[in-house]
XYZ file of C-alpha atoms in Angstrom:
67
model
C 3.403 -20.149 -3.185
C 0.223 -18.394 -4.273
C -2.826 -19.835 -6.012
C -2.378 -19.819 -9.790
C -5.368 -19.828 -12.118
C -3.097 -20.585 -15.063
C -1.487 -23.589 -13.329
C -4.912 -24.969 -12.354
C -6.257 -24.432 -15.867
C -3.291 -26.310 -17.344
C -3.788 -29.267 -15.001
C -7.482 -29.463 -15.912
C -6.653 -29.340 -19.626
C -4.080 -32.112 -19.186
C -6.631 -34.279 -17.373
C -9.204 -33.773 -20.118
C -6.695 -34.384 -22.903
C -5.567 -37.632 -21.307
C -9.125 -39.017 -21.618
C -10.167 -37.298 -24.827
C -9.752 -40.352 -27.040
C -11.458 -42.831 -24.667
C -14.001 -45.033 -26.428
C -14.178 -48.230 -24.381
C -14.788 -46.971 -20.837
C -16.387 -43.499 -20.760
C -17.386 -43.850 -17.097
C -13.804 -44.711 -16.205
C -12.671 -41.602 -18.059
C -15.226 -39.514 -16.194
C -13.891 -40.793 -12.865
C -10.311 -40.183 -13.986
C -11.041 -36.591 -15.055
C -13.033 -35.854 -11.900
C -10.227 -37.228 -9.728
C -7.559 -35.264 -11.583
C -9.540 -32.018 -11.300
C -10.202 -32.628 -7.599
C -6.491 -33.266 -6.986
C -5.510 -30.149 -8.945
C -7.900 -27.982 -6.899
C -6.646 -29.479 -3.622
C -3.017 -28.830 -4.648
C -3.839 -25.187 -5.419
C -5.624 -24.755 -2.089
C -2.650 -26.233 -0.256
C -0.416 -23.745 -2.063
C -2.547 -20.820 -0.879
C -1.066 -18.281 1.488
C -3.387 -16.890 4.161
C -2.501 -13.630 5.859
C -4.361 -11.571 8.402
C -4.396 -10.221 11.926
C -5.116 -12.108 15.144
C -5.735 -10.411 18.478
C -2.751 -10.685 20.883
C -4.838 -12.710 23.363
C -6.032 -15.156 20.685
C -9.252 -15.097 18.791
C -10.428 -15.294 15.216
C -8.411 -14.095 12.252
C -9.517 -10.684 11.014
C -8.651 -8.850 7.818
C -7.822 -12.244 6.306
C -6.645 -12.577 2.746
C -5.959 -15.647 0.618
C -3.415 -15.383 -2.187
């Protein structure tokens, strides 16, 4: 699966909407939003596909691309 800006944007919006009406514990809401955004970014990074070329005898990836 490739990284999706739209999917990440939707998850961030959902996190913000879930805390939008908070009045009693704004710091708790801040932590909740920050955690949800962090989790959404991590999920997108885990979904990334990395392609490239490695030398036949081992060595660093060259011509790498993340999608």
